[in-house]
mmCIF file of C-alpha atoms in Angstrom:
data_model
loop_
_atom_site.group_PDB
_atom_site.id
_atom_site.type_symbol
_atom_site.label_atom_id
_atom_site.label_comp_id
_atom_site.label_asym_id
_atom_site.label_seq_id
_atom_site.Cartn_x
_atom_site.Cartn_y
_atom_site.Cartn_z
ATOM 1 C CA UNK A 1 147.386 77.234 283.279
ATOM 2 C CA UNK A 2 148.918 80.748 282.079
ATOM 3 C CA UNK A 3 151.469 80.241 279.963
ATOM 4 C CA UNK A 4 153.922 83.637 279.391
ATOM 5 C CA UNK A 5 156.218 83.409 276.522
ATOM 6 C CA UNK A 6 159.584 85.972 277.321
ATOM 7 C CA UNK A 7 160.552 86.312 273.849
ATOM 8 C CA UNK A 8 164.015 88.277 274.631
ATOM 9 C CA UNK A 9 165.022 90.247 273.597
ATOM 10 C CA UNK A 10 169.267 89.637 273.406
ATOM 11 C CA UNK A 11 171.076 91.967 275.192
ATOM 12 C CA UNK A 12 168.387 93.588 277.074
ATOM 13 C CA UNK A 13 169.463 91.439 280.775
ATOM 14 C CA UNK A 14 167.522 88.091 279.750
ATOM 15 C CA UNK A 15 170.627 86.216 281.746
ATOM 16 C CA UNK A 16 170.728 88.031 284.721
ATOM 17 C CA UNK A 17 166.172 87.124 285.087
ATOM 18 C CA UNK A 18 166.735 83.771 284.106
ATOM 19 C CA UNK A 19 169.103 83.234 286.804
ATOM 20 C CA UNK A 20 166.314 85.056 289.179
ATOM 21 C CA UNK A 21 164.282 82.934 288.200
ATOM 22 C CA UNK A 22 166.163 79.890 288.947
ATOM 23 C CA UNK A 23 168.040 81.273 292.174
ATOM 24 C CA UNK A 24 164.145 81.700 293.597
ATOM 25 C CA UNK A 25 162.555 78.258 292.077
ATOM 26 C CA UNK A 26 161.020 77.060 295.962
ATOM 27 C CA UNK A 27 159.661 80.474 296.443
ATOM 28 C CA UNK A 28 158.236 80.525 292.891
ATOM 29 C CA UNK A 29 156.731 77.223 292.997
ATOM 30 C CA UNK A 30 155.281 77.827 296.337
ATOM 31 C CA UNK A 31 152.928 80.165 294.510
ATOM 32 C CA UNK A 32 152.783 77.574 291.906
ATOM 33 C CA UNK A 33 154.429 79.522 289.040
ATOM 34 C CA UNK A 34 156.614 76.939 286.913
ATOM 35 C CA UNK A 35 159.745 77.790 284.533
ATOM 36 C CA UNK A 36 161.529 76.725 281.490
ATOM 37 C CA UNK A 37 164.755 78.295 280.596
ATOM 38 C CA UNK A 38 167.072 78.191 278.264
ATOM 39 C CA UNK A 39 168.480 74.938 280.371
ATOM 40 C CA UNK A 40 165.609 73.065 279.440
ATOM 41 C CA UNK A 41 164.346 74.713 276.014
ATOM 42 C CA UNK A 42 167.717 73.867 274.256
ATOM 43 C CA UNK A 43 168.474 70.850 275.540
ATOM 44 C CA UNK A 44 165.720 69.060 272.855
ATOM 45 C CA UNK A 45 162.704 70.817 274.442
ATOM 46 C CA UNK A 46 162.121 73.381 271.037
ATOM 47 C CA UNK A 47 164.074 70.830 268.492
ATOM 48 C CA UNK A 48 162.555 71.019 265.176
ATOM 49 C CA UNK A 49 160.522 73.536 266.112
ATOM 50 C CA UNK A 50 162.679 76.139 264.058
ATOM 51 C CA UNK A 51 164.027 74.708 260.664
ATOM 52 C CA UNK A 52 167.998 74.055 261.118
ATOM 53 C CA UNK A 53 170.199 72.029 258.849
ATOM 54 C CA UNK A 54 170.375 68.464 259.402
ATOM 55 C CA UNK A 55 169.014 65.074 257.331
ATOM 56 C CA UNK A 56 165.096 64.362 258.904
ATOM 57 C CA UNK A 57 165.795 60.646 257.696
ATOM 58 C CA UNK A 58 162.140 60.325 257.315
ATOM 59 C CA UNK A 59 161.071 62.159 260.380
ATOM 60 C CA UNK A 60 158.763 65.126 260.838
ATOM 61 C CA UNK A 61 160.836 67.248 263.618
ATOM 62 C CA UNK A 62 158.032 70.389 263.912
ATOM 63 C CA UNK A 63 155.703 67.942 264.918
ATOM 64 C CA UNK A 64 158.038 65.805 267.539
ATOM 65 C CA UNK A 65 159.372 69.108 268.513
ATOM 66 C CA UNK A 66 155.442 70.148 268.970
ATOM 67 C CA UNK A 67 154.728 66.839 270.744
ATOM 68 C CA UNK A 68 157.379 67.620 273.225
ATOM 69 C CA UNK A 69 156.229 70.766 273.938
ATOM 70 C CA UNK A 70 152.951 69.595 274.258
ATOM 71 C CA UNK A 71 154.099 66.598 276.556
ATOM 72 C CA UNK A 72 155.886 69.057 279.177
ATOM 73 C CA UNK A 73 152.765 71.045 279.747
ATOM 74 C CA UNK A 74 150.858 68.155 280.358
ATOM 75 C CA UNK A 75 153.536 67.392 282.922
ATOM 76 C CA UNK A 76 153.668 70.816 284.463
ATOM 77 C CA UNK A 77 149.788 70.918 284.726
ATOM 78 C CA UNK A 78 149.887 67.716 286.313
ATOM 79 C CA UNK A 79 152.131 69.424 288.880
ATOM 80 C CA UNK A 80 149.908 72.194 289.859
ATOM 81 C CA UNK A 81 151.566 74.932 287.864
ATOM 82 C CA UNK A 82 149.315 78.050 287.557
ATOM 83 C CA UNK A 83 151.626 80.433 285.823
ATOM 84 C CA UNK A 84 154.401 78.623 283.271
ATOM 85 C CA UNK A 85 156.658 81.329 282.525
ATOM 86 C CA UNK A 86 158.906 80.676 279.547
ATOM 87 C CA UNK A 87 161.771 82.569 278.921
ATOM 88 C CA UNK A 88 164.428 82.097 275.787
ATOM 89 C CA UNK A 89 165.057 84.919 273.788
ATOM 90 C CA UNK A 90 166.131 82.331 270.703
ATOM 91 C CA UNK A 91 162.492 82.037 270.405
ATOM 92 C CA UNK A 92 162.679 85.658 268.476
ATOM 93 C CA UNK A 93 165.730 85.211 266.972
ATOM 94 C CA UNK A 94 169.331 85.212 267.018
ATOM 95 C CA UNK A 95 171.978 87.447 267.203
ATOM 96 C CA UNK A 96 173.990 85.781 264.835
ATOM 97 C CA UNK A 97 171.206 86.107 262.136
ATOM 98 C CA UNK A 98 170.824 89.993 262.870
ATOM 99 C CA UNK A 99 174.657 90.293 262.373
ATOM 100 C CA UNK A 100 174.762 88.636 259.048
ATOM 101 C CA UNK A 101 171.366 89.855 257.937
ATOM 102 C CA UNK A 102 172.036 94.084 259.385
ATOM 103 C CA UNK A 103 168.676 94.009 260.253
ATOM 104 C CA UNK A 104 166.738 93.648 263.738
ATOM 105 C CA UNK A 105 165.236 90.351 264.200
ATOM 106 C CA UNK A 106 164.185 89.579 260.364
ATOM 107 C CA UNK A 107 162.283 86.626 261.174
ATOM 108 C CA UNK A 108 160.439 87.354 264.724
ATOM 109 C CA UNK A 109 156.936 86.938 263.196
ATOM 110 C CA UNK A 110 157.782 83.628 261.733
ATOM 111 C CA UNK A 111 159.606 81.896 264.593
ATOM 112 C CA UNK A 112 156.759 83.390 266.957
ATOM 113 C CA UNK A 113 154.105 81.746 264.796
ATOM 114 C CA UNK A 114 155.935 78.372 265.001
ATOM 115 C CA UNK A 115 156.158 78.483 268.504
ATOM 116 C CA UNK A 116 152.438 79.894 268.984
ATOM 117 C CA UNK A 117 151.327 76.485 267.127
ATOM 118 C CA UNK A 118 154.025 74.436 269.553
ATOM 119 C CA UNK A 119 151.924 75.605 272.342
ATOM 120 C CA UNK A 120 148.629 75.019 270.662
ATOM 121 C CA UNK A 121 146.940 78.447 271.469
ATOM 122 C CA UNK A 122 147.458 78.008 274.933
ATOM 123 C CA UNK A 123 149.933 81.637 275.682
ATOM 124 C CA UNK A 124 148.727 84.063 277.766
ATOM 125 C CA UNK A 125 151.139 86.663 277.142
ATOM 126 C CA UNK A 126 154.203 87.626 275.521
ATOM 127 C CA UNK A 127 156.723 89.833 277.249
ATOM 128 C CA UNK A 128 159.639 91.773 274.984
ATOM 129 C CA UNK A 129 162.503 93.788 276.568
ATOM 130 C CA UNK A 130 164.190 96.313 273.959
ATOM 131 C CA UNK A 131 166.741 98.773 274.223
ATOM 132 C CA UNK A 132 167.859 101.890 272.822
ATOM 133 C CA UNK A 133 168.690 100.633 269.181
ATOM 134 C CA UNK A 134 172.344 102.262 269.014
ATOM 135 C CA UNK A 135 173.500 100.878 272.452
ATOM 136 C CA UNK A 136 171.548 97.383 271.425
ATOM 137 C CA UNK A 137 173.662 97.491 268.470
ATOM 138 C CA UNK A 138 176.721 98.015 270.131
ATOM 139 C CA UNK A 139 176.046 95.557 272.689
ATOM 140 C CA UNK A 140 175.558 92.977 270.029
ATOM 141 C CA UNK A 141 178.279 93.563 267.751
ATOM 142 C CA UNK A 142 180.995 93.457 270.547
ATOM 143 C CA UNK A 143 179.208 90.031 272.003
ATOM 144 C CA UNK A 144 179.356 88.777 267.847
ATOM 145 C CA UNK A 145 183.198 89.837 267.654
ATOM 146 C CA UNK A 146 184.000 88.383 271.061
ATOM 147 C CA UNK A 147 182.409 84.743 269.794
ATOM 148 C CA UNK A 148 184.124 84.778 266.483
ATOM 149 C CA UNK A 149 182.594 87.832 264.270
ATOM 150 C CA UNK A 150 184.959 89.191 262.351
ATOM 151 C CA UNK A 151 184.758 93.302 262.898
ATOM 152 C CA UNK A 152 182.326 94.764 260.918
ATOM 153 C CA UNK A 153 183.273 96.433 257.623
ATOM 154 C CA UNK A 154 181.759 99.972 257.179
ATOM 155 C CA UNK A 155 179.130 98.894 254.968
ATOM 156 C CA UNK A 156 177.510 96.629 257.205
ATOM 157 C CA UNK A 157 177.478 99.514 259.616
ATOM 158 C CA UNK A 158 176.374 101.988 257.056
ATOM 159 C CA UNK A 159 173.255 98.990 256.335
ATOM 160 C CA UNK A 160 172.419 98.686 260.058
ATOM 161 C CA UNK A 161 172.157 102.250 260.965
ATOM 162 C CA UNK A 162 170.235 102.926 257.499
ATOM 163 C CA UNK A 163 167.735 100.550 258.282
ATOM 164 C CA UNK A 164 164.136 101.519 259.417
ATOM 165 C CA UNK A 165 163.360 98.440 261.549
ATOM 166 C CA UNK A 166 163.024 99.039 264.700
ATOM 167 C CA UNK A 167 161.499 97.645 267.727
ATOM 168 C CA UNK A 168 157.869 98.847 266.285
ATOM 169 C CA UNK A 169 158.504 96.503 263.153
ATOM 170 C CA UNK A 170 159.339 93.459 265.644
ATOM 171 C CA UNK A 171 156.347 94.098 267.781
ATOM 172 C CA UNK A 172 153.869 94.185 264.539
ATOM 173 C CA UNK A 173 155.485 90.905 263.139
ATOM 174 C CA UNK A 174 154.932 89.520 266.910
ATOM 175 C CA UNK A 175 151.464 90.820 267.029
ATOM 176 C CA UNK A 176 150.646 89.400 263.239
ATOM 177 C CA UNK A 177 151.615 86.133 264.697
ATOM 178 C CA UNK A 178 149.620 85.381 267.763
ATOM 179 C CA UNK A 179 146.718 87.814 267.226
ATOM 180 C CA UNK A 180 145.037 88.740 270.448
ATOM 181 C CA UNK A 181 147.791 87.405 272.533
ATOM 182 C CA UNK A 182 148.419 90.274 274.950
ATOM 183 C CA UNK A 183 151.992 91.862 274.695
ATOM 184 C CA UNK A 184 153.981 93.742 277.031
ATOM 185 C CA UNK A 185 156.913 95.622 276.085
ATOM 186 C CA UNK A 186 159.483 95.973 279.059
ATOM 187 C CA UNK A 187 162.259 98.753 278.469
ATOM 188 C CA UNK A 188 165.831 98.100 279.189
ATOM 189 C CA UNK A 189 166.310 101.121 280.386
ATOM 190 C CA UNK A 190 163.573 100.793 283.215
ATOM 191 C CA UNK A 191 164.304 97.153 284.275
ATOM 192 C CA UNK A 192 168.292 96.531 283.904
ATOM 193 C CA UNK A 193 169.540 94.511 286.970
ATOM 194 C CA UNK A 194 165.665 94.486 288.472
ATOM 195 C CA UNK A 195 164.524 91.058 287.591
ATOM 196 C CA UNK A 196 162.367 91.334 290.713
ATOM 197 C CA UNK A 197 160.326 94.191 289.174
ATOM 198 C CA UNK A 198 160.510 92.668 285.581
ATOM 199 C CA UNK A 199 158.569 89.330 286.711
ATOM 200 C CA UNK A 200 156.011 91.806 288.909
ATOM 201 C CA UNK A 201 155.352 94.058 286.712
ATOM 202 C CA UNK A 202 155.789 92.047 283.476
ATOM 203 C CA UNK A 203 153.241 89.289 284.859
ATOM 204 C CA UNK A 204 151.305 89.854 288.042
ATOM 205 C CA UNK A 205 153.449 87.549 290.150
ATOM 206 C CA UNK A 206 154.059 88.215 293.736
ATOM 207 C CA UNK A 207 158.068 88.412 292.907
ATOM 208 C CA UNK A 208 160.760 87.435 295.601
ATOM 209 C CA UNK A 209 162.499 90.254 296.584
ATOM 210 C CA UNK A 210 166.068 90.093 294.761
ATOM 211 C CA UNK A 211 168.956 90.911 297.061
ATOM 212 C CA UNK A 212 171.297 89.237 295.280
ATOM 213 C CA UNK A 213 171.516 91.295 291.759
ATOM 214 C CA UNK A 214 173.639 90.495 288.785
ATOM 215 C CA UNK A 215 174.171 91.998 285.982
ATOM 216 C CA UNK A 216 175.546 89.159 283.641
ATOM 217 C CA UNK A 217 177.056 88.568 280.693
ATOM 218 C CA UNK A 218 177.816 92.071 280.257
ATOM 219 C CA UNK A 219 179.144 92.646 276.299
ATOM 220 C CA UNK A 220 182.912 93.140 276.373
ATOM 221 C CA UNK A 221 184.569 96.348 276.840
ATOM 222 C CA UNK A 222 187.589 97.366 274.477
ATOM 223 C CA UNK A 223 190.355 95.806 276.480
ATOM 224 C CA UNK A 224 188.440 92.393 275.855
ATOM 225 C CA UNK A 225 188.192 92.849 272.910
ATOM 226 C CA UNK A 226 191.603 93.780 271.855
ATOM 227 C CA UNK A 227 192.437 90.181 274.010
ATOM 228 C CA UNK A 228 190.322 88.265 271.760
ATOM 229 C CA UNK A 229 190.948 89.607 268.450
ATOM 230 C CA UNK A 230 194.893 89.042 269.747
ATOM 231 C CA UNK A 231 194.161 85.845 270.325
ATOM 232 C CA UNK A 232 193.089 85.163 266.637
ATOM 233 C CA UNK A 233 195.509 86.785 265.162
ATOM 234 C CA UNK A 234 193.523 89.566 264.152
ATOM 235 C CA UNK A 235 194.654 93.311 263.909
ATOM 236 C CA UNK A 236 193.062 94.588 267.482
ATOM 237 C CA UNK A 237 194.993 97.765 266.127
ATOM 238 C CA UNK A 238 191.672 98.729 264.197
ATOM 239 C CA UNK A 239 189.551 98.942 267.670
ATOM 240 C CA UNK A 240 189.960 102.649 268.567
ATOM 241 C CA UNK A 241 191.458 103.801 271.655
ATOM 242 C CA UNK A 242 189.917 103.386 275.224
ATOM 243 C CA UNK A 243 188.553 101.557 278.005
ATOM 244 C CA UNK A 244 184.981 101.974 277.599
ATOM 245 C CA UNK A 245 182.233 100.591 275.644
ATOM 246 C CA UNK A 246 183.099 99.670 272.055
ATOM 247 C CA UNK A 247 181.202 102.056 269.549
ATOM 248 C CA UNK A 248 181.781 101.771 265.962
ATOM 249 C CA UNK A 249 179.382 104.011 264.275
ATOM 250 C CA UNK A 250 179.596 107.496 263.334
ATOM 251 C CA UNK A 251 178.101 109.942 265.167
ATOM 252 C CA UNK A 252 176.065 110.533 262.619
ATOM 253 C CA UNK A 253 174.717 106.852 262.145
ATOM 254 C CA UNK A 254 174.327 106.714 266.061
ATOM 255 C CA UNK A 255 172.026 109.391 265.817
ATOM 256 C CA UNK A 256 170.327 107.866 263.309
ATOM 257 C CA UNK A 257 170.062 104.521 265.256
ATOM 258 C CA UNK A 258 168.947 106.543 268.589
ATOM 259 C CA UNK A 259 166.126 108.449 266.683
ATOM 260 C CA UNK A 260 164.328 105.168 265.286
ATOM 261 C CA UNK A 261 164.179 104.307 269.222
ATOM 262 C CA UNK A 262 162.500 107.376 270.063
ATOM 263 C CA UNK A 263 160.239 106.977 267.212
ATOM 264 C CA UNK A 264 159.654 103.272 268.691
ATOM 265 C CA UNK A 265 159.141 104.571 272.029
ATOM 266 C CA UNK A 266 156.524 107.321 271.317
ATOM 267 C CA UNK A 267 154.736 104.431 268.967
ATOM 268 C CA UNK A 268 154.148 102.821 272.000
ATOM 269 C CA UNK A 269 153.716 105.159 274.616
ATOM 270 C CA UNK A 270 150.795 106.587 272.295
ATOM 271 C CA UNK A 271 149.091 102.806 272.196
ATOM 272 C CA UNK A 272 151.183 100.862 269.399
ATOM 273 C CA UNK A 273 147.741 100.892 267.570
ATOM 274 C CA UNK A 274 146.577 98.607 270.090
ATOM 275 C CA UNK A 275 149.351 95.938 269.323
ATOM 276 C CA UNK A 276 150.830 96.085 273.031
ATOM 277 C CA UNK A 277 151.181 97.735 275.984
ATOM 278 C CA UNK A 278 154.476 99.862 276.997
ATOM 279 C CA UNK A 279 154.698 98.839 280.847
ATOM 280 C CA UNK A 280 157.440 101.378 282.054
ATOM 281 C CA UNK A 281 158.640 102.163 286.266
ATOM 282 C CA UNK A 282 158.093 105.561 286.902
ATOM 283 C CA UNK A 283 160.530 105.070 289.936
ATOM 284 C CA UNK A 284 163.818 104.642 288.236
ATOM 285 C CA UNK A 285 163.345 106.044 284.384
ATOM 286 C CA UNK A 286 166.736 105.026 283.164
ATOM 287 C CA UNK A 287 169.544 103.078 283.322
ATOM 288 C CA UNK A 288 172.509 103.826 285.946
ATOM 289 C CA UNK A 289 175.692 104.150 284.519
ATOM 290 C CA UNK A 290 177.280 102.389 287.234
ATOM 291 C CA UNK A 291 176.407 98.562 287.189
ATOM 292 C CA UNK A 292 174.453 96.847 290.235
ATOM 293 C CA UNK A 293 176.016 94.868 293.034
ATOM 294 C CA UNK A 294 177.611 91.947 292.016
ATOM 295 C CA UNK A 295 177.500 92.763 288.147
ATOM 296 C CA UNK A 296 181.423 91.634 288.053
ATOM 297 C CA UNK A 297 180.338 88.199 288.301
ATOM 298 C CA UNK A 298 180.341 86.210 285.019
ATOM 299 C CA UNK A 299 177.475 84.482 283.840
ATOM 300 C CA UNK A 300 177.191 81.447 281.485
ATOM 301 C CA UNK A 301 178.175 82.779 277.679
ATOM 302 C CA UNK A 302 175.690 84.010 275.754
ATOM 303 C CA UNK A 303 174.486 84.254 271.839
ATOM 304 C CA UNK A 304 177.076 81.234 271.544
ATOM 305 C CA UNK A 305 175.225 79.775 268.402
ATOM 306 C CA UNK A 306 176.504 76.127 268.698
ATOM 307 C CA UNK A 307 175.308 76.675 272.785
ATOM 308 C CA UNK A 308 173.760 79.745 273.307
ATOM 309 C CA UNK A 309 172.461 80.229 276.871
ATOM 310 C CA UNK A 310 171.709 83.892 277.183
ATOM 311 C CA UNK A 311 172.442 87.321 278.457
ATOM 312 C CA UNK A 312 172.110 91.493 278.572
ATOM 313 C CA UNK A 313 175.255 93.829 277.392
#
């Protein structure tokens, strides 16, 4: 049985192919392709996998957490399951831990290692979706401030658009992990809205043909915001002016942010020193600016630390 790991990343439309995923489960398991979502990972499936605070009370939780892991692939074999695709992009990390740590995804190579032994060598592949660093940025702070962040100050922002890691430091801790796990690095700006194409071209799978596509969990535009911080009481009077996406860099620092992508992008377009493979479609090269049909339908919250369940911005 393959198993593919979809490591995430937040805010790059892991919601919106999740809920492909589930929306096209009988076509999927005609073609005996199994998968585990966030509705099953964090619901006990990966407990005490990752350390978290708690009293063991004698108990070794990595290896339960292991055992169950181990458990459900028995189960899914027994099934027939050829492909087990595995999607939860907790796996890499958290959004709340990037927020309070100004730095993209810290600990991927750790958490990936933890889960590479919960799976006892048995991944195929890993698949990562990233995104333009100063849009992923924004996308994350709004979602942060929306579930209880307070607003960033200007150091913080000063921190995260001074920092160096990119998306080339998170595939090299990913890489360092599992070595010789193949890993295949989907760009948001190719695949937003196109879960369809992600699963074909992100795994070999015959896809279903979407015709239902949703763009969920969106990250909040200003007037949202304004609502929320209202709601708590909070000055909204310190969001700037607008409509639109919320940006709170400087030019300056979004420049700085957007040129660390580039340098990410041409790292991998030129081989990523044979860490992964950049799998792009030629066919649409970039993002629309308007959303896809049916993107003004909410999803389930996401990045919701106490009970996260997923999502793009």
């Amino acid at each position: 049985m393959d198993v593919i790991l979809h490591l995430g990343a937040h805010r790059t439309g892991t919601t919106g192919f999740q809920d492909y995923m589930r929306r096209h489960k009988a076509a999927l398991t005609e073609q005996q392709v199994g998968f585990w979502g966030p509705g099953r990972t964090r619901r006990g499936l990966f407990s005490g996998i990752i350390p978290g605070p708690g009293v063991a009370r004698g108990r070794d939780l990595r290896t339960r957490g292991e055992g169950r892991v181990q458990l459900r692939l028995k189960g899914a074999r027994h099934r027939g399951v050829k492909t087990l695709v595995v999607s939860d992009e907790n796996m890499l990390g958290t959004v709340r831990e990037n927020l309070c740590e100004g730095s993209l995804y810290p600990s991927a190579g750790e958490r990936t290692a933890r889960f590479a032994r919960a799976f006892d060598g048995e991944i195929s592949g890993l698949l990562l979706s990233v995104r333009s660093l100063e849009l992923w940025w924004c996308s994350a702070l709004a979602f942060g401030v929306s579930r209880g962040h307070p607003l960033p100050m200007k150091n913080k922002l000063a921190m995260i658009a001074g920092s160096q890691r990119g998306w080339r430091d998170v595939v090299t801790d990913v890489a360092c992990a599992v070595p010789g796990v193949p890993i295949r690095v989907m760009p948001f700006e190719s695949f937003a809205g196109r879960s369809d194409v992600f699963l074909a071209r992100g795994t070999g799978i015959d896809a279903p043909p979407d015709n239902d596509r949703q763009w969920l969990n969106r990250a909040p535009r200003l007037p949202d915001l304004r609502r929320v911080l209202t709601e708590r009481g909070t000055e909204a009077a310190e969001l700037p002016f607008g409509m639109g996406r919320w940006n709170p860099f400087s030019n300056e620092q979004h420049a700085a942010l957007r040129e660390v992508y580039a340098d990410d992008i041409m790292w991998l377009t030129a081989g990523a020193d044979g860490l992964a493979t950049l799998t792009e479609d030629r066919i649409r090269t970039r993002a629309g600016t308007t959303p896809p049909a049916g993107s003004d339908k909410k999803g389930q919250p996401d990045e919701h630390e106490e009970r996260q369940v997923a999502r793009p911005g």
